PDB file of C-alpha atoms in Angstrom:
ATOM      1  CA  UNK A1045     359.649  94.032 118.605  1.00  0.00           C
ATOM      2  CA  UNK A1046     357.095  95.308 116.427  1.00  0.00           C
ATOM      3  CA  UNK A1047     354.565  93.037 114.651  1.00  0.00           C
ATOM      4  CA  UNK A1048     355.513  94.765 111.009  1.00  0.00           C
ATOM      5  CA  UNK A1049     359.248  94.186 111.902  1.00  0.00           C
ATOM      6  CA  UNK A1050     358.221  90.384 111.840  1.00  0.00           C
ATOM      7  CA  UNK A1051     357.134  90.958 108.376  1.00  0.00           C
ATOM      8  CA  UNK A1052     360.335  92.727 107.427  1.00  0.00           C
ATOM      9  CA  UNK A1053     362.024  89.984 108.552  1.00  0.00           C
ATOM     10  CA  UNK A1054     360.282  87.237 106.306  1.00  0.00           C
ATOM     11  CA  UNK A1055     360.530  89.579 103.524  1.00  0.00           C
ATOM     12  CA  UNK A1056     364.488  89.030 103.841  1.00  0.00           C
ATOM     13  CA  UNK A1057     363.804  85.590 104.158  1.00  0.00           C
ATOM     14  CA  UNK A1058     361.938  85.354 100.885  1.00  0.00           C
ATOM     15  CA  UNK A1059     365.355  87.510  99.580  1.00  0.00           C
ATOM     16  CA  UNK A1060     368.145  84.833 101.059  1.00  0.00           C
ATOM     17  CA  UNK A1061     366.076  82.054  99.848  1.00  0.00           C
ATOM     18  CA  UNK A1062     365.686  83.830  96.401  1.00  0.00           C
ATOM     19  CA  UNK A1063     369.207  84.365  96.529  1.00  0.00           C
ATOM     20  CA  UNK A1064     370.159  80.454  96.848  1.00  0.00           C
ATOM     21  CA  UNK A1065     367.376  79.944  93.711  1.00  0.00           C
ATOM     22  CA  UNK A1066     369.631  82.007  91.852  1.00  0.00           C
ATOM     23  CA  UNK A1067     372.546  80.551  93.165  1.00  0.00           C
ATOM     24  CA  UNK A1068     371.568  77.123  92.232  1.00  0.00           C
ATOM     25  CA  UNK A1069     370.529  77.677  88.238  1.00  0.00           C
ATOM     26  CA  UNK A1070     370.953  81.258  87.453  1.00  0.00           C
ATOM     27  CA  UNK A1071     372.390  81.352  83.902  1.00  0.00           C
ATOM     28  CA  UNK A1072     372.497  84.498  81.015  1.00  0.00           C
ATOM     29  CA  UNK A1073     372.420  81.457  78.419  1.00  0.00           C
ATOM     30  CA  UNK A1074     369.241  80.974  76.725  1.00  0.00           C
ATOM     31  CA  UNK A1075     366.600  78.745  78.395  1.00  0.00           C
ATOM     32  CA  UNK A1076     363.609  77.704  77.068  1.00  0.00           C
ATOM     33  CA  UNK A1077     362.032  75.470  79.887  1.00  0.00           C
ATOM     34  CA  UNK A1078     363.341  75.823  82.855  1.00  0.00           C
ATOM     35  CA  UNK A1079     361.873  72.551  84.365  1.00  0.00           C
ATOM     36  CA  UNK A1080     363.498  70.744  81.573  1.00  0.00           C
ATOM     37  CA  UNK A1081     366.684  72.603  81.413  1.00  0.00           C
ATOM     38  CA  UNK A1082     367.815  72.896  85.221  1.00  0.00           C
ATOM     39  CA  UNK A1083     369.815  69.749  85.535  1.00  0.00           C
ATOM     40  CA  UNK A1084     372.141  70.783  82.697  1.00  0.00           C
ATOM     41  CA  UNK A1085     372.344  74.343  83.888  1.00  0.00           C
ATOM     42  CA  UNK A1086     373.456  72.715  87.169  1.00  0.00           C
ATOM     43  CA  UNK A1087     375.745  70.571  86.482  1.00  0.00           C
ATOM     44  CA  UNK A1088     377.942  73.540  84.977  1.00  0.00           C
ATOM     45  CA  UNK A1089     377.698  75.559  88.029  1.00  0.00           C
ATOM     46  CA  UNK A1090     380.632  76.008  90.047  1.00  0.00           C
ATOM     47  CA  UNK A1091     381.082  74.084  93.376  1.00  0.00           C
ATOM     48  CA  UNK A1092     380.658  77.326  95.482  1.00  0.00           C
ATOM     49  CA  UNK A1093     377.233  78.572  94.275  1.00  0.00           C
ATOM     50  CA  UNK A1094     375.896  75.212  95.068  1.00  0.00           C
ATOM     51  CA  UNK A1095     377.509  75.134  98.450  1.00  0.00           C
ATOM     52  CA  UNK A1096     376.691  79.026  99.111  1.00  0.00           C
ATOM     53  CA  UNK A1097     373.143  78.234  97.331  1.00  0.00           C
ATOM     54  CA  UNK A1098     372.118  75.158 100.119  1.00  0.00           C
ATOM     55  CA  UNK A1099     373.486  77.520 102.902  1.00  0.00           C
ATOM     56  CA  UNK A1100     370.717  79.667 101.982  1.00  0.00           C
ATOM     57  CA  UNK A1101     368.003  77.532 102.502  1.00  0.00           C
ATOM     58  CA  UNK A1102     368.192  77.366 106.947  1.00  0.00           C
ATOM     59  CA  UNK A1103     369.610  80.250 106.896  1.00  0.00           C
ATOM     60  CA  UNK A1104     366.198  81.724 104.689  1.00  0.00           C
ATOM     61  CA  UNK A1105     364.219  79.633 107.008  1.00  0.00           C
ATOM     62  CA  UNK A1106     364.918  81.197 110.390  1.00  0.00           C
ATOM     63  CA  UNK A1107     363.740  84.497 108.988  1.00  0.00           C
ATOM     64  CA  UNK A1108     360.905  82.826 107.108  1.00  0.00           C
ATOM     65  CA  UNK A1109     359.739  81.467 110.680  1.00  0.00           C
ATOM     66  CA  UNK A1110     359.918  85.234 111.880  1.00  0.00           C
ATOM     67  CA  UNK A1111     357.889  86.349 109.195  1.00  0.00           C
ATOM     68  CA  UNK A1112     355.222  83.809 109.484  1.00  0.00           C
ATOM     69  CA  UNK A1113     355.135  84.392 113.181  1.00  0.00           C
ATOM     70  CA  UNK A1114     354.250  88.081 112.503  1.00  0.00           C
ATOM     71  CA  UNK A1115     350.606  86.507 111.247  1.00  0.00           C
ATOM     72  CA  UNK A1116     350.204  84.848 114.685  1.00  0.00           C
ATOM     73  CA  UNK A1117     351.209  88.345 116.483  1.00  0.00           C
ATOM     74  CA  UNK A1118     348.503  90.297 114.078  1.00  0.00           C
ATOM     75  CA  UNK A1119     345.640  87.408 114.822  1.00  0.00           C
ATOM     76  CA  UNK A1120     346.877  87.698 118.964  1.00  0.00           C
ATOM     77  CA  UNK A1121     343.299  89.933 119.819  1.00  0.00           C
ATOM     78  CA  UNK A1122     341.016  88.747 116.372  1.00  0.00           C
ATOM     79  CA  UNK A1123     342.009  85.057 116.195  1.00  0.00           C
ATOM     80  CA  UNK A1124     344.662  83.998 118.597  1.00  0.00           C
ATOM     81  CA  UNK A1125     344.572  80.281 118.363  1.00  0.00           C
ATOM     82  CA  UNK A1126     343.686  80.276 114.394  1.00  0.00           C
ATOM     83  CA  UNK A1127     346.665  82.870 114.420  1.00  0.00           C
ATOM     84  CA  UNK A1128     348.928  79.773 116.091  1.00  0.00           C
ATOM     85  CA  UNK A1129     347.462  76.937 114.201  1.00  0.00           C
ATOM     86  CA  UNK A1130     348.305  79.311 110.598  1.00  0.00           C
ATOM     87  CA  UNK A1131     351.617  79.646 112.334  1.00  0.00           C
ATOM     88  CA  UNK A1132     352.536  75.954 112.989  1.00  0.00           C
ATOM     89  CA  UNK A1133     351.538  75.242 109.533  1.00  0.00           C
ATOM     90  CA  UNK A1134     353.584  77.631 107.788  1.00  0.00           C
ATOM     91  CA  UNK A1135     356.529  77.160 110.288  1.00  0.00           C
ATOM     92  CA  UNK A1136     356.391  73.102 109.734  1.00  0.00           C
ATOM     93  CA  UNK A1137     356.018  73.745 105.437  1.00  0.00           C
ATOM     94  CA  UNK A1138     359.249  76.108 105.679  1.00  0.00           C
ATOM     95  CA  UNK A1139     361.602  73.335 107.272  1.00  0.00           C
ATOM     96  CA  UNK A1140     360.776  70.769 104.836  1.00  0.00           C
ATOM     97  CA  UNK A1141     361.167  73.645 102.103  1.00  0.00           C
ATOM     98  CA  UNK A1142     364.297  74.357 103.255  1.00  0.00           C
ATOM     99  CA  UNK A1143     365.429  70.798 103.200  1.00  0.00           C
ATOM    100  CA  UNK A1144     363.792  70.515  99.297  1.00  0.00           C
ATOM    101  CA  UNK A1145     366.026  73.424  98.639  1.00  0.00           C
ATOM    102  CA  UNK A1146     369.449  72.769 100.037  1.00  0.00           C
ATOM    103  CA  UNK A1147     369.279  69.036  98.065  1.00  0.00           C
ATOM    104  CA  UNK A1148     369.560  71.350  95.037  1.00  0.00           C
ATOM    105  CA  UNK A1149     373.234  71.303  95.465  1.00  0.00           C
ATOM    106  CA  UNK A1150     373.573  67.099  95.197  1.00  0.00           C
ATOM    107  CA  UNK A1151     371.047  67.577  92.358  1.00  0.00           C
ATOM    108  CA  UNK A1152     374.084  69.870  90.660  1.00  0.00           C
ATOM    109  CA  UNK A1153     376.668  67.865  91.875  1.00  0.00           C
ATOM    110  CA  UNK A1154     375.077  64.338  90.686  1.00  0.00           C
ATOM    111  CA  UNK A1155     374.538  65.846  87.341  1.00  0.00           C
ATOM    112  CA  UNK A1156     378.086  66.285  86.774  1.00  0.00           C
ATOM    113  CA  UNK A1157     378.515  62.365  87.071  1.00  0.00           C
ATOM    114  CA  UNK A1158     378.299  59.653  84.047  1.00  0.00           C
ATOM    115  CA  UNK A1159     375.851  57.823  85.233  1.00  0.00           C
ATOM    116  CA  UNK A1160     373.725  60.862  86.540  1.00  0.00           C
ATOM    117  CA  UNK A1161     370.128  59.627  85.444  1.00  0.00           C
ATOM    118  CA  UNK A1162     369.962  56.823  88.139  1.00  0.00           C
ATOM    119  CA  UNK A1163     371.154  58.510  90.924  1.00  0.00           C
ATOM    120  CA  UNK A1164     369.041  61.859  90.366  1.00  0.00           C
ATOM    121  CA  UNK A1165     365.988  59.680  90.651  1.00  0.00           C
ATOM    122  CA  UNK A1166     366.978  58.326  93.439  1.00  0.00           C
ATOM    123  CA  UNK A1167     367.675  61.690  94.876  1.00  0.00           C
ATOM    124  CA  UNK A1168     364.378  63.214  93.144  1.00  0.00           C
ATOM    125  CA  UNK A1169     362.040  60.216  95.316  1.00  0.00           C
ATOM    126  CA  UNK A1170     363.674  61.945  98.246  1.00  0.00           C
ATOM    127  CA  UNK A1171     363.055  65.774  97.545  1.00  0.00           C
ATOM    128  CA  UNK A1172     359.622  65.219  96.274  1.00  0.00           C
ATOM    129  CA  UNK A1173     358.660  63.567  99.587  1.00  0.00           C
ATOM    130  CA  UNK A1174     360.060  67.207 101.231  1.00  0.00           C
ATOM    131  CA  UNK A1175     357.823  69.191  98.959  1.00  0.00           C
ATOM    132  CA  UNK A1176     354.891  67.222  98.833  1.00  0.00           C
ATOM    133  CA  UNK A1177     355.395  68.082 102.646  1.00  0.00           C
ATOM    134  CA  UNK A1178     356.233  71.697 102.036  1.00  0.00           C
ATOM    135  CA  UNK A1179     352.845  71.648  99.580  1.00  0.00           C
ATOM    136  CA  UNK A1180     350.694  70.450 102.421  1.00  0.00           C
ATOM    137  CA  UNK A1181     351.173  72.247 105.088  1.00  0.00           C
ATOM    138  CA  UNK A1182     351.878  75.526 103.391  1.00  0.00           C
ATOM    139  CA  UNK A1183     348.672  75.709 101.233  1.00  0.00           C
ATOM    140  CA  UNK A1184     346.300  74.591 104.223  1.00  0.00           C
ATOM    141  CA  UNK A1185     348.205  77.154 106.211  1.00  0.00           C
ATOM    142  CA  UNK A1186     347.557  80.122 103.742  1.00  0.00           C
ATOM    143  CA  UNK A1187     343.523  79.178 102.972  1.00  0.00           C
ATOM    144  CA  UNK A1188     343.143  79.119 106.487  1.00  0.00           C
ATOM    145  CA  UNK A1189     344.324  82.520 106.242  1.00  0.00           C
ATOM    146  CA  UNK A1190     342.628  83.969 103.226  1.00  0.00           C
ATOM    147  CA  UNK A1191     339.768  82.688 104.955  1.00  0.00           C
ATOM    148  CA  UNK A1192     339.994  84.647 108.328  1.00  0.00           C
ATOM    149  CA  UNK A1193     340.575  87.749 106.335  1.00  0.00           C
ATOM    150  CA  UNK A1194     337.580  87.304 104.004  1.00  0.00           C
ATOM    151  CA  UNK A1195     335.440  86.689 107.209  1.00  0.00           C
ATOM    152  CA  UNK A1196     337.048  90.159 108.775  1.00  0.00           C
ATOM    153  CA  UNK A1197     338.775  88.320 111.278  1.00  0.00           C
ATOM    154  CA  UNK A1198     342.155  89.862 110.632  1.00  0.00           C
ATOM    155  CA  UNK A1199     343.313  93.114 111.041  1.00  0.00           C
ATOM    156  CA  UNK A1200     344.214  93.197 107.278  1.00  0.00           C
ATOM    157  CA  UNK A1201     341.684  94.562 105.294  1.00  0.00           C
ATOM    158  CA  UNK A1202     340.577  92.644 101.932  1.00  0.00           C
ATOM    159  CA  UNK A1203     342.669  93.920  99.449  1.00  0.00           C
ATOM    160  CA  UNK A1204     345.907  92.400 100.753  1.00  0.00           C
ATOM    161  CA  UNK A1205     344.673  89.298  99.738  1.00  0.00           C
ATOM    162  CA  UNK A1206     345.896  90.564  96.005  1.00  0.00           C
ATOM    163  CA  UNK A1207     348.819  89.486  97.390  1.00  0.00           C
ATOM    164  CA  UNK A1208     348.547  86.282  99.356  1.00  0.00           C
ATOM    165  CA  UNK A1209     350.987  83.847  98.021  1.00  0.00           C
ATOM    166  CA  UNK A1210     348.076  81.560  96.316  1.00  0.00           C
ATOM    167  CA  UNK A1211     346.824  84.847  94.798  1.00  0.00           C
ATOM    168  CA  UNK A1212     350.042  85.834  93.709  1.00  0.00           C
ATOM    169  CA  UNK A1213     350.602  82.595  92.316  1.00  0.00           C
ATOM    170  CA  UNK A1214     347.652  82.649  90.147  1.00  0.00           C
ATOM    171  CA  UNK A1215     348.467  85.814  88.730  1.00  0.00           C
ATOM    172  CA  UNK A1216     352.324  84.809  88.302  1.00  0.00           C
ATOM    173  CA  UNK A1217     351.181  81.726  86.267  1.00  0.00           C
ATOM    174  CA  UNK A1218     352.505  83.564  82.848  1.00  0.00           C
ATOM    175  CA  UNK A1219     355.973  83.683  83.782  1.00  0.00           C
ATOM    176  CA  UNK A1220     356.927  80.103  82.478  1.00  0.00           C
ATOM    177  CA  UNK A1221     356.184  82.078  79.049  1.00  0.00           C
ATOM    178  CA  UNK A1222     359.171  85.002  79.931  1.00  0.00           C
ATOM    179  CA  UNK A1223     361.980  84.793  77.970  1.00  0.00           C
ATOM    180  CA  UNK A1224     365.644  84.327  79.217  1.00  0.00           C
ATOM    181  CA  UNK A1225     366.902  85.691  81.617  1.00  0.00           C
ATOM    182  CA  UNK A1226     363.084  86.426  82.736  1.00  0.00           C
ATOM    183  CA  UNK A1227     362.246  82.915  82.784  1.00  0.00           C
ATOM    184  CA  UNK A1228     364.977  82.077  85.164  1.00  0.00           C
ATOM    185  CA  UNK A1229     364.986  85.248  87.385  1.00  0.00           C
ATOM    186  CA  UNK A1230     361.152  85.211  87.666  1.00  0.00           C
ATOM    187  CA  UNK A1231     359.959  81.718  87.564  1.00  0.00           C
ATOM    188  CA  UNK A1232     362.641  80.276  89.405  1.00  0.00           C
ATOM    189  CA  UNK A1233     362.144  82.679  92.268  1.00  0.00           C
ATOM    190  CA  UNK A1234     358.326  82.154  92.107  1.00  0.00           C
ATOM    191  CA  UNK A1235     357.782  80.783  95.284  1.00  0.00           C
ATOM    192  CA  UNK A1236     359.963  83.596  96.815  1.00  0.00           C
ATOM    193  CA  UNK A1237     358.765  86.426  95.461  1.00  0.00           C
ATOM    194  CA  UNK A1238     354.988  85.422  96.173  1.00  0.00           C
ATOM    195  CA  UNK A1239     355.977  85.560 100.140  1.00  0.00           C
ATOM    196  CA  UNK A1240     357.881  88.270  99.458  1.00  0.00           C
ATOM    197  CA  UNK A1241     355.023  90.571  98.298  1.00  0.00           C
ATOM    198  CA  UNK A1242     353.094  89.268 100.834  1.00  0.00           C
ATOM    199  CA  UNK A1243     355.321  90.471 103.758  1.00  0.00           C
ATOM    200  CA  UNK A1244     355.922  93.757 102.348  1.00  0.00           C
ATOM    201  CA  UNK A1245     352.409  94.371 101.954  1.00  0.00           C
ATOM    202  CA  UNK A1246     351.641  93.281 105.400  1.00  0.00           C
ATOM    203  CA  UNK A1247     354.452  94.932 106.547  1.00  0.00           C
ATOM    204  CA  UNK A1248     352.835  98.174 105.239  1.00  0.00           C
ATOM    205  CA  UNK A1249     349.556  97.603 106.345  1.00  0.00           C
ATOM    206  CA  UNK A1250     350.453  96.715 110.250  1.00  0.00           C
ATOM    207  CA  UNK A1251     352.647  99.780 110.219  1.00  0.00           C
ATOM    208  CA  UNK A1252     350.043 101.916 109.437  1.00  0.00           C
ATOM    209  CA  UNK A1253     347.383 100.530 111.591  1.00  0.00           C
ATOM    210  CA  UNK A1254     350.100 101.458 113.917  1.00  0.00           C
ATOM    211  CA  UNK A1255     350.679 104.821 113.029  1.00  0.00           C
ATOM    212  CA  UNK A1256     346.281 105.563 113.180  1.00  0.00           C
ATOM    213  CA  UNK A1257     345.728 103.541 116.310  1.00  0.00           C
TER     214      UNK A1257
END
């Protein structure tokens, strides 16, 4: 399989995983923090998005793995054990992501309950310890990419780096200031539609490197 078809394939990732976001705490009612708000949108969500929603997350995650594997393919000749290392990284942030994501669903389902406050702290202490994970290994994973392509050793050439997911995320940042159903559409699928840019555009550039080689 081609290297770009890798890419393709972490770009639906970043799609099913967006998909379960949406599943979890889309809403058309006004929001004005979403951080604040997305326990009560939640807990009004019907049992089946939050089932469907967690069933996203390993289902995202085996086409995540693709994608990021499409970096280690394109660093084979330049960088081939940097390329692996990047890989591992990425690879290990995306399972505990996934995990993070699918507790989404008891999130919704605990807020439902009376005595909801305890027991989402509870859960929270839980999650967290996924992300802070998922935080780790994903953001040492992508500098120790944005560094091989600043040094040239990539076959992506500099301006792709517009949209590497920590760039991306920079430039994002003013999305928490969107308006519904912005907010929710575009903040909460942050972290998804970060990788997905990224895999199109490397998608784009590996096919035509192909095309002139």
């Amino acid at each position: 399989m081609r290297t770009w078809v890798y890419a393709l394939l972490g770009l639906l990732g970043a799609v099913i995983m967006y998909a379960g976001d949406m599943l979890f705490y889309y809403t058309p009612t006004p929001v004005t923090s979403l951080e604040e708000d997305i326990f009560r949108i939640m807990s009004g969500v019907s049992d089946w998005r939050l089932h469907l929603g967690a069933l996203c997350g390993p289902l995202a995650t085996v086409f995540y793995i693709a994608g990021f594997y499409h970096i280690k393919r394109a660093l084979a000749k330049t960088a081939p054990l940097s390329g692996t290392v990047i890989f591992v990284m990425l690879a290990a942030a995306i399972v505990f992501g996934a995990v993070f994501h699918a507790m989404f669903a008891p999130f919704g389902f605990v807020s439902r309950t009376d005595d909801h406050a305890v027991l989402l702290e509870q859960l929270m202490v839980t999650a967290f310890s996924m992300f802070y994970f998922y935080a780790f290994f994903m953001a040492a994973g992508l500098l120790y990419l944005m560094v091989l392509v600043l040094r040239g050793r990539t076959p992506f050439p500099k301006w792709i780096l517009f949209f590497h997911p920590l760039v991306v995320w920079l430039w994002t940042s003013f999305f928490v200031y969107l308006p519904s159903p912005l907010l929710v559409l575009l903040e909460g699928g942050r972290f998804n539609i970060m990788f997905a840019l990224f895999f199109a555009a490397s998608a784009v550039v590996l096919y035509r490197n192909r095309l002139s080689s």
